[in-house]
CSV table of N, CA and C in Angstrom, one decimal:
chain,number,residue,atom,x,y,z
R,1,UNK,N,24.6,-94.8,-160.6
R,1,UNK,CA,24.1,-94.3,-161.9
R,1,UNK,C,25.3,-94.3,-162.9
R,2,UNK,N,25.1,-94.8,-164.0
R,2,UNK,CA,26.1,-94.8,-165.0
R,2,UNK,C,25.9,-93.6,-166.0
R,3,UNK,N,26.9,-92.9,-166.3
R,3,UNK,CA,26.8,-91.7,-167.3
R,3,UNK,C,27.3,-92.1,-168.6
R,4,UNK,N,26.7,-91.5,-169.6
R,4,UNK,CA,27.3,-91.7,-171.0
R,4,UNK,C,28.6,-90.9,-171.1
R,5,UNK,N,29.3,-91.2,-172.1
R,5,UNK,CA,30.6,-90.5,-172.2
R,5,UNK,C,30.4,-89.0,-172.2
R,6,UNK,N,31.3,-88.3,-171.6
R,6,UNK,CA,31.2,-86.8,-171.6
R,6,UNK,C,30.9,-86.3,-170.2
R,7,UNK,N,31.0,-85.0,-170.0
R,7,UNK,CA,30.8,-84.5,-168.6
R,7,UNK,C,29.4,-84.5,-168.2
R,8,UNK,N,29.1,-84.5,-166.9
R,8,UNK,CA,27.8,-84.5,-166.4
R,8,UNK,C,27.1,-83.1,-166.7
R,9,UNK,N,27.8,-82.0,-166.6
R,9,UNK,CA,27.4,-80.7,-167.0
R,9,UNK,C,28.4,-80.1,-167.9
R,10,UNK,N,28.0,-79.4,-168.9
R,10,UNK,CA,28.9,-78.7,-169.8
R,10,UNK,C,28.6,-77.2,-169.9
R,11,UNK,N,29.7,-76.5,-169.6
R,11,UNK,CA,29.6,-75.0,-169.5
R,11,UNK,C,29.4,-74.5,-170.9
R,12,UNK,N,28.3,-73.7,-171.1
R,12,UNK,CA,28.0,-73.1,-172.4
R,12,UNK,C,28.4,-71.6,-172.5
R,13,UNK,N,28.6,-71.0,-171.4
R,13,UNK,CA,29.0,-69.6,-171.4
R,13,UNK,C,28.3,-68.8,-170.3
R,14,UNK,N,28.5,-67.5,-170.2
R,14,UNK,CA,27.9,-66.7,-169.2
R,14,UNK,C,27.5,-65.4,-169.8
R,15,UNK,N,26.6,-64.7,-169.1
R,15,UNK,CA,26.2,-63.3,-169.4
R,15,UNK,C,26.3,-62.5,-168.1
R,16,UNK,N,26.7,-61.3,-168.2
R,16,UNK,CA,26.8,-60.4,-167.1
R,16,UNK,C,25.4,-59.8,-166.9
R,17,UNK,N,24.8,-60.0,-165.7
R,17,UNK,CA,23.5,-59.5,-165.5
R,17,UNK,C,23.5,-58.1,-164.9
R,18,UNK,N,24.5,-57.9,-164.0
R,18,UNK,CA,24.6,-56.6,-163.3
R,18,UNK,C,26.0,-56.3,-162.9
R,19,UNK,N,26.5,-55.1,-163.1
R,19,UNK,CA,27.7,-54.6,-162.5
R,19,UNK,C,27.4,-53.2,-161.9
R,20,UNK,N,27.8,-53.2,-160.6
R,20,UNK,CA,27.6,-51.9,-159.8
R,20,UNK,C,28.9,-51.6,-159.2
R,21,UNK,N,29.3,-50.3,-159.5
R,21,UNK,CA,30.6,-49.9,-158.9
R,21,UNK,C,30.5,-48.5,-158.5
R,22,UNK,N,31.1,-48.2,-157.3
R,22,UNK,CA,31.0,-46.9,-156.7
R,22,UNK,C,32.4,-46.6,-156.1
R,23,UNK,N,32.8,-45.3,-156.2
R,23,UNK,CA,34.0,-44.8,-155.5
R,23,UNK,C,33.4,-43.8,-154.5
R,24,UNK,N,33.9,-43.9,-153.3
R,24,UNK,CA,33.3,-43.1,-152.2
R,24,UNK,C,34.4,-42.2,-151.5
R,25,UNK,N,34.0,-41.2,-150.8
R,25,UNK,CA,34.9,-40.5,-150.0
R,25,UNK,C,35.2,-41.4,-148.7
R,26,UNK,N,36.2,-41.2,-148.0
R,26,UNK,CA,36.5,-42.0,-146.8
R,26,UNK,C,35.3,-42.1,-145.9
R,27,UNK,N,34.7,-41.0,-145.5
R,27,UNK,CA,33.6,-41.1,-144.6
R,27,UNK,C,32.4,-41.8,-145.2
R,28,UNK,N,32.1,-41.6,-146.4
R,28,UNK,CA,30.9,-42.3,-147.1
R,28,UNK,C,31.2,-43.8,-147.2
R,29,UNK,N,32.5,-44.1,-147.5
R,29,UNK,CA,32.9,-45.5,-147.6
R,29,UNK,C,32.6,-46.2,-146.3
R,30,UNK,N,33.1,-45.7,-145.2
R,30,UNK,CA,32.9,-46.3,-143.9
R,30,UNK,C,31.4,-46.5,-143.5
R,31,UNK,N,30.6,-45.5,-143.9
R,31,UNK,CA,29.1,-45.6,-143.7
R,31,UNK,C,28.5,-46.7,-144.5
R,32,UNK,N,28.9,-46.7,-145.8
R,32,UNK,CA,28.3,-47.7,-146.7
R,32,UNK,C,28.7,-49.1,-146.3
R,33,UNK,N,30.0,-49.3,-145.9
R,33,UNK,CA,30.4,-50.7,-145.4
R,33,UNK,C,29.6,-51.1,-144.2
R,34,UNK,N,29.4,-50.2,-143.3
R,34,UNK,CA,28.7,-50.6,-142.0
R,34,UNK,C,27.2,-50.8,-142.3
R,35,UNK,N,26.6,-50.1,-143.2
R,35,UNK,CA,25.2,-50.2,-143.6
R,35,UNK,C,24.9,-51.4,-144.4
R,36,UNK,N,25.7,-51.7,-145.4
R,36,UNK,CA,25.4,-52.7,-146.4
R,36,UNK,C,26.1,-54.0,-146.1
R,37,UNK,N,27.3,-54.0,-145.7
R,37,UNK,CA,28.1,-55.2,-145.6
R,37,UNK,C,28.3,-55.7,-147.1
R,38,UNK,N,29.6,-56.0,-147.4
R,38,UNK,CA,29.9,-56.4,-148.7
R,38,UNK,C,30.6,-57.7,-148.7
R,39,UNK,N,31.0,-58.1,-149.9
R,39,UNK,CA,31.7,-59.4,-150.1
R,39,UNK,C,30.9,-60.6,-149.7
R,40,UNK,N,29.6,-60.5,-149.8
R,40,UNK,CA,28.8,-61.7,-149.6
R,40,UNK,C,28.6,-62.4,-151.0
R,41,UNK,N,28.7,-63.7,-150.9
R,41,UNK,CA,28.5,-64.5,-152.1
R,41,UNK,C,27.2,-65.3,-152.0
R,42,UNK,N,26.4,-65.2,-153.1
R,42,UNK,CA,25.2,-66.1,-153.1
R,42,UNK,C,25.0,-66.6,-154.6
R,43,UNK,N,24.3,-67.7,-154.7
R,43,UNK,CA,24.0,-68.2,-156.0
R,43,UNK,C,22.7,-69.0,-156.0
R,44,UNK,N,22.1,-69.0,-157.1
R,44,UNK,CA,20.8,-69.8,-157.2
R,44,UNK,C,20.9,-70.6,-158.5
R,45,UNK,N,20.2,-71.7,-158.4
R,45,UNK,CA,20.2,-72.7,-159.5
R,45,UNK,C,18.8,-72.8,-160.1
R,46,UNK,N,18.7,-72.9,-161.4
R,46,UNK,CA,17.4,-73.1,-162.1
R,46,UNK,C,17.6,-74.2,-163.2
R,47,UNK,N,16.6,-74.9,-163.5
R,47,UNK,CA,16.6,-76.0,-164.5
R,47,UNK,C,15.4,-75.8,-165.5
R,48,UNK,N,15.7,-76.2,-166.7
R,48,UNK,CA,14.6,-76.2,-167.7
R,48,UNK,C,13.6,-77.4,-167.3
R,49,UNK,N,12.4,-77.3,-167.8
R,49,UNK,CA,11.4,-78.4,-167.4
R,49,UNK,C,11.9,-79.8,-167.9
R,50,UNK,N,12.6,-79.8,-169.0
R,50,UNK,CA,13.1,-81.1,-169.5
R,50,UNK,C,14.4,-81.6,-168.9
R,51,UNK,N,15.0,-80.8,-168.0
R,51,UNK,CA,16.2,-81.0,-167.3
R,51,UNK,C,17.4,-81.2,-168.2
R,52,UNK,N,17.4,-80.5,-169.4
R,52,UNK,CA,18.5,-80.6,-170.3
R,52,UNK,C,19.4,-79.4,-170.2
R,53,UNK,N,18.9,-78.3,-169.6
R,53,UNK,CA,19.6,-77.0,-169.5
R,53,UNK,C,19.5,-76.5,-168.1
R,54,UNK,N,20.6,-76.1,-167.5
R,54,UNK,CA,20.6,-75.5,-166.2
R,54,UNK,C,21.3,-74.2,-166.2
R,55,UNK,N,21.0,-73.4,-165.2
R,55,UNK,CA,21.6,-72.0,-165.0
R,55,UNK,C,22.1,-71.9,-163.6
R,56,UNK,N,23.2,-71.2,-163.4
R,56,UNK,CA,23.6,-70.8,-162.1
R,56,UNK,C,23.7,-69.3,-162.2
R,57,UNK,N,23.0,-68.6,-161.3
R,57,UNK,CA,23.2,-67.1,-161.1
R,57,UNK,C,24.0,-66.9,-159.9
R,58,UNK,N,25.1,-66.2,-160.1
R,58,UNK,CA,26.0,-65.9,-159.0
R,58,UNK,C,26.1,-64.4,-158.7
R,59,UNK,N,26.0,-64.0,-157.5
R,59,UNK,CA,26.1,-62.6,-157.1
R,59,UNK,C,27.1,-62.5,-156.0
R,60,UNK,N,27.9,-61.4,-156.1
R,60,UNK,CA,28.9,-61.1,-155.0
R,60,UNK,C,29.1,-59.7,-154.9
R,61,UNK,N,29.5,-59.2,-153.8
R,61,UNK,CA,29.9,-57.9,-153.5
R,61,UNK,C,31.4,-57.8,-153.3
R,62,UNK,N,31.9,-56.7,-153.5
R,62,UNK,CA,33.4,-56.5,-153.2
R,62,UNK,C,33.6,-55.1,-152.7
R,63,UNK,N,34.7,-55.0,-152.0
R,63,UNK,CA,35.1,-53.7,-151.5
R,63,UNK,C,36.7,-53.6,-151.4
R,64,UNK,N,37.2,-52.4,-151.5
R,64,UNK,CA,38.6,-52.2,-151.4
R,64,UNK,C,38.8,-50.9,-150.5
R,65,UNK,N,39.1,-51.2,-149.3
R,65,UNK,CA,39.2,-50.1,-148.3
R,65,UNK,C,40.3,-49.1,-148.7
R,66,UNK,N,41.4,-49.5,-149.2
R,66,UNK,CA,42.4,-48.5,-149.5
R,66,UNK,C,42.1,-47.6,-150.7
R,67,UNK,N,41.2,-48.0,-151.5
R,67,UNK,CA,40.7,-47.2,-152.7
R,67,UNK,C,39.3,-46.7,-152.5
R,68,UNK,N,38.6,-47.0,-151.4
R,68,UNK,CA,37.3,-46.6,-151.1
R,68,UNK,C,36.3,-47.0,-152.2
R,69,UNK,N,36.5,-48.2,-152.7
R,69,UNK,CA,35.6,-48.8,-153.8
R,69,UNK,C,34.7,-49.8,-153.2
R,70,UNK,N,33.4,-49.8,-153.7
R,70,UNK,CA,32.4,-50.8,-153.3
R,70,UNK,C,31.7,-51.2,-154.6
R,71,UNK,N,31.4,-52.5,-154.8
R,71,UNK,CA,30.7,-52.9,-156.0
R,71,UNK,C,30.0,-54.2,-155.8
R,72,UNK,N,29.3,-54.6,-156.9
R,72,UNK,CA,28.6,-55.8,-156.9
R,72,UNK,C,28.6,-56.3,-158.4
R,73,UNK,N,28.7,-57.6,-158.5
R,73,UNK,CA,28.7,-58.3,-159.8
R,73,UNK,C,27.7,-59.4,-159.7
R,74,UNK,N,26.9,-59.5,-160.8
R,74,UNK,CA,25.9,-60.7,-160.9
R,74,UNK,C,26.1,-61.2,-162.3
R,75,UNK,N,26.3,-62.6,-162.4
R,75,UNK,CA,26.6,-63.3,-163.6
R,75,UNK,C,25.7,-64.5,-163.7
R,76,UNK,N,25.2,-64.8,-164.9
R,76,UNK,CA,24.4,-66.0,-165.1
R,76,UNK,C,25.2,-67.0,-166.0
R,77,UNK,N,25.4,-68.2,-165.6
R,77,UNK,CA,26.1,-69.2,-166.4
R,77,UNK,C,25.1,-70.2,-166.9
R,78,UNK,N,25.3,-70.7,-168.2
R,78,UNK,CA,24.4,-71.7,-168.7
R,78,UNK,C,25.2,-73.0,-168.9
R,79,UNK,N,24.5,-74.1,-168.6
R,79,UNK,CA,25.1,-75.4,-168.7
R,79,UNK,C,24.1,-76.4,-169.4
R,80,UNK,N,24.7,-77.2,-170.2
R,80,UNK,CA,23.9,-78.4,-170.8
R,80,UNK,C,24.1,-79.5,-169.8
R,81,UNK,N,23.0,-80.3,-169.6
R,81,UNK,CA,23.0,-81.4,-168.7
R,81,UNK,C,23.1,-82.7,-169.5
R,82,UNK,N,24.0,-83.6,-169.0
R,82,UNK,CA,24.1,-84.9,-169.7
R,82,UNK,C,22.8,-85.6,-169.6
R,83,UNK,N,22.2,-86.1,-170.7
R,83,UNK,CA,20.9,-86.8,-170.7
R,83,UNK,C,20.9,-88.0,-169.8
R,84,UNK,N,22.0,-88.6,-169.4
R,84,UNK,CA,22.0,-89.8,-168.6
R,84,UNK,C,21.7,-89.4,-167.1
R,85,UNK,N,21.8,-88.2,-166.8
R,85,UNK,CA,21.5,-87.7,-165.4
R,85,UNK,C,20.1,-87.2,-165.4
R,86,UNK,N,19.2,-87.9,-164.7
R,86,UNK,CA,17.8,-87.6,-164.7
R,86,UNK,C,17.2,-87.1,-163.4
R,87,UNK,N,17.9,-87.4,-162.3
R,87,UNK,CA,17.4,-87.0,-161.0
R,87,UNK,C,17.6,-85.6,-160.7
R,88,UNK,N,16.5,-84.9,-160.5
R,88,UNK,CA,16.6,-83.4,-160.3
R,88,UNK,C,17.5,-83.0,-159.2
R,89,UNK,N,17.5,-83.7,-158.0
R,89,UNK,CA,18.4,-83.3,-156.9
R,89,UNK,C,19.9,-83.5,-157.3
R,90,UNK,N,20.2,-84.5,-158.0
R,90,UNK,CA,21.5,-84.8,-158.4
R,90,UNK,C,22.0,-83.7,-159.4
R,91,UNK,N,21.2,-83.3,-160.3
R,91,UNK,CA,21.5,-82.2,-161.2
R,91,UNK,C,21.8,-80.9,-160.5
R,92,UNK,N,20.9,-80.6,-159.5
R,92,UNK,CA,21.1,-79.4,-158.7
R,92,UNK,C,22.4,-79.4,-157.9
R,93,UNK,N,22.8,-80.6,-157.4
R,93,UNK,CA,24.0,-80.7,-156.7
R,93,UNK,C,25.2,-80.5,-157.7
R,94,UNK,N,25.2,-81.1,-158.9
R,94,UNK,CA,26.2,-80.8,-159.9
R,94,UNK,C,26.3,-79.3,-160.2
R,95,UNK,N,25.2,-78.7,-160.4
R,95,UNK,CA,25.2,-77.3,-160.8
R,95,UNK,C,25.7,-76.4,-159.6
R,96,UNK,N,25.3,-76.8,-158.4
R,96,UNK,CA,25.7,-75.9,-157.2
R,96,UNK,C,27.1,-76.1,-156.9
R,97,UNK,N,27.7,-77.3,-157.1
R,97,UNK,CA,29.1,-77.4,-156.8
R,97,UNK,C,30.0,-77.2,-158.0
R,98,UNK,N,29.8,-78.0,-159.0
R,98,UNK,CA,30.7,-77.9,-160.2
R,98,UNK,C,30.4,-76.6,-161.1
R,99,UNK,N,29.1,-76.4,-161.3
R,99,UNK,CA,28.7,-75.2,-162.1
R,99,UNK,C,29.1,-73.9,-161.5
R,100,UNK,N,28.9,-73.8,-160.2
R,100,UNK,CA,29.3,-72.6,-159.5
R,100,UNK,C,30.9,-72.4,-159.5
R,101,UNK,N,31.6,-73.6,-159.3
R,101,UNK,CA,33.0,-73.5,-159.4
R,101,UNK,C,33.5,-73.1,-160.8
R,102,UNK,N,32.8,-73.5,-161.8
R,102,UNK,CA,33.2,-73.2,-163.2
R,102,UNK,C,33.0,-71.7,-163.4
R,103,UNK,N,31.9,-71.1,-162.9
R,103,UNK,CA,31.5,-69.8,-163.1
R,103,UNK,C,32.3,-68.8,-162.3
R,104,UNK,N,32.7,-69.1,-161.1
R,104,UNK,CA,33.3,-68.2,-160.2
R,104,UNK,C,34.6,-67.5,-160.7
R,105,UNK,N,35.5,-68.2,-161.4
R,105,UNK,CA,36.7,-67.6,-162.0
R,105,UNK,C,36.3,-66.4,-162.9
R,106,UNK,N,35.2,-66.5,-163.6
R,106,UNK,CA,34.8,-65.3,-164.5
R,106,UNK,C,34.4,-64.2,-163.6
R,107,UNK,N,33.7,-64.4,-162.5
R,107,UNK,CA,33.3,-63.4,-161.6
R,107,UNK,C,34.5,-62.7,-161.0
R,108,UNK,N,35.5,-63.5,-160.6
R,108,UNK,CA,36.7,-62.9,-160.0
R,108,UNK,C,37.4,-62.0,-161.0
R,109,UNK,N,37.5,-62.5,-162.3
R,109,UNK,CA,38.2,-61.7,-163.3
R,109,UNK,C,37.4,-60.4,-163.6
R,110,UNK,N,36.1,-60.5,-163.7
R,110,UNK,CA,35.3,-59.3,-163.9
R,110,UNK,C,35.5,-58.2,-162.8
R,111,UNK,N,35.5,-58.7,-161.6
R,111,UNK,CA,35.8,-57.8,-160.4
R,111,UNK,C,37.2,-57.2,-160.5
R,112,UNK,N,38.2,-57.9,-160.8
R,112,UNK,CA,39.5,-57.4,-161.0
R,112,UNK,C,39.6,-56.4,-162.1
R,113,UNK,N,39.0,-56.7,-163.2
R,113,UNK,CA,39.0,-55.7,-164.3
R,113,UNK,C,38.3,-54.4,-164.0
R,114,UNK,N,37.2,-54.5,-163.3
R,114,UNK,CA,36.4,-53.3,-163.0
R,114,UNK,C,37.3,-52.4,-162.1
R,115,UNK,N,37.9,-53.0,-161.1
R,115,UNK,CA,38.7,-52.2,-160.1
R,115,UNK,C,40.0,-51.7,-160.7
R,116,UNK,N,40.6,-52.5,-161.6
R,116,UNK,CA,41.8,-52.1,-162.3
R,116,UNK,C,41.6,-50.9,-163.2
R,117,UNK,N,40.4,-50.7,-163.8
R,117,UNK,CA,40.2,-49.6,-164.7
R,117,UNK,C,40.2,-48.3,-163.9
R,118,UNK,N,40.0,-48.3,-162.6
R,118,UNK,CA,39.9,-47.1,-161.8
R,118,UNK,C,41.3,-46.8,-161.2
R,119,UNK,N,42.0,-47.8,-160.7
R,119,UNK,CA,43.2,-47.6,-160.0
R,119,UNK,C,44.0,-48.9,-160.0
R,120,UNK,N,45.3,-48.8,-159.9
R,120,UNK,CA,46.2,-49.9,-160.0
R,120,UNK,C,46.1,-50.9,-158.9
R,121,UNK,N,45.6,-50.5,-157.8
R,121,UNK,CA,45.4,-51.4,-156.6
R,121,UNK,C,44.2,-52.3,-156.8
R,122,UNK,N,44.3,-53.4,-157.4
R,122,UNK,CA,43.2,-54.2,-157.9
R,122,UNK,C,42.5,-55.0,-156.8
R,123,UNK,N,41.2,-55.1,-156.8
R,123,UNK,CA,40.5,-56.0,-155.8
R,123,UNK,C,40.4,-57.4,-156.4
R,124,UNK,N,40.8,-58.4,-155.6
R,124,UNK,CA,40.7,-59.8,-156.1
R,124,UNK,C,39.9,-60.5,-155.0
R,125,UNK,N,38.8,-61.2,-155.5
R,125,UNK,CA,38.0,-62.0,-154.7
R,125,UNK,C,38.7,-63.2,-154.1
R,126,UNK,N,38.4,-63.6,-152.9
R,126,UNK,CA,39.0,-64.8,-152.3
R,126,UNK,C,38.5,-66.0,-153.1
R,127,UNK,N,39.4,-67.1,-153.0
R,127,UNK,CA,39.0,-68.4,-153.5
R,127,UNK,C,37.9,-69.0,-152.7
R,128,UNK,N,37.1,-69.9,-153.2
R,128,UNK,CA,35.9,-70.5,-152.5
R,128,UNK,C,35.9,-72.0,-152.8
R,129,UNK,N,35.6,-72.7,-151.8
R,129,UNK,CA,35.4,-74.2,-151.9
R,129,UNK,C,33.9,-74.4,-152.0
R,130,UNK,N,33.5,-74.7,-153.2
R,130,UNK,CA,32.0,-74.8,-153.4
R,130,UNK,C,31.4,-76.1,-152.9
R,131,UNK,N,32.3,-77.1,-152.5
R,131,UNK,CA,31.7,-78.3,-151.9
R,131,UNK,C,31.1,-78.0,-150.6
R,132,UNK,N,31.4,-76.9,-150.0
R,132,UNK,CA,30.8,-76.5,-148.7
R,132,UNK,C,29.4,-75.9,-148.8
R,133,UNK,N,29.0,-75.6,-150.1
R,133,UNK,CA,27.7,-75.0,-150.3
R,133,UNK,C,26.6,-76.0,-150.6
R,134,UNK,N,26.9,-77.3,-150.7
R,134,UNK,CA,25.9,-78.2,-151.1
R,134,UNK,C,25.0,-78.6,-149.9
């Protein structure tokens, strides 16, 4: 498939859907960690009916054992789709790999900023290889 000049998907921006942050006592922290499990990453893809616009919604949890912090961030990224790409499955692959990879640094920064506001020992999310998610 030949593409017109320009990127296959173009990042238009993001919106924060949800931020959840809690500071716990040591005992409560250990209970919450074992009950909920944190640091799970998930994302979903959606497309407009005309396949011109796509969204990636990314959710992740985070925890910092030394500060007894647990939280969750959910962000939605919007992307314009190159009109030369018409196959739905190919668009979804571009959004799930490239779109998620473009959005994830913002999620990492948001997480770091939230935890930095509470205490100097900042939580930083691990890097992710999004080609493994396709």
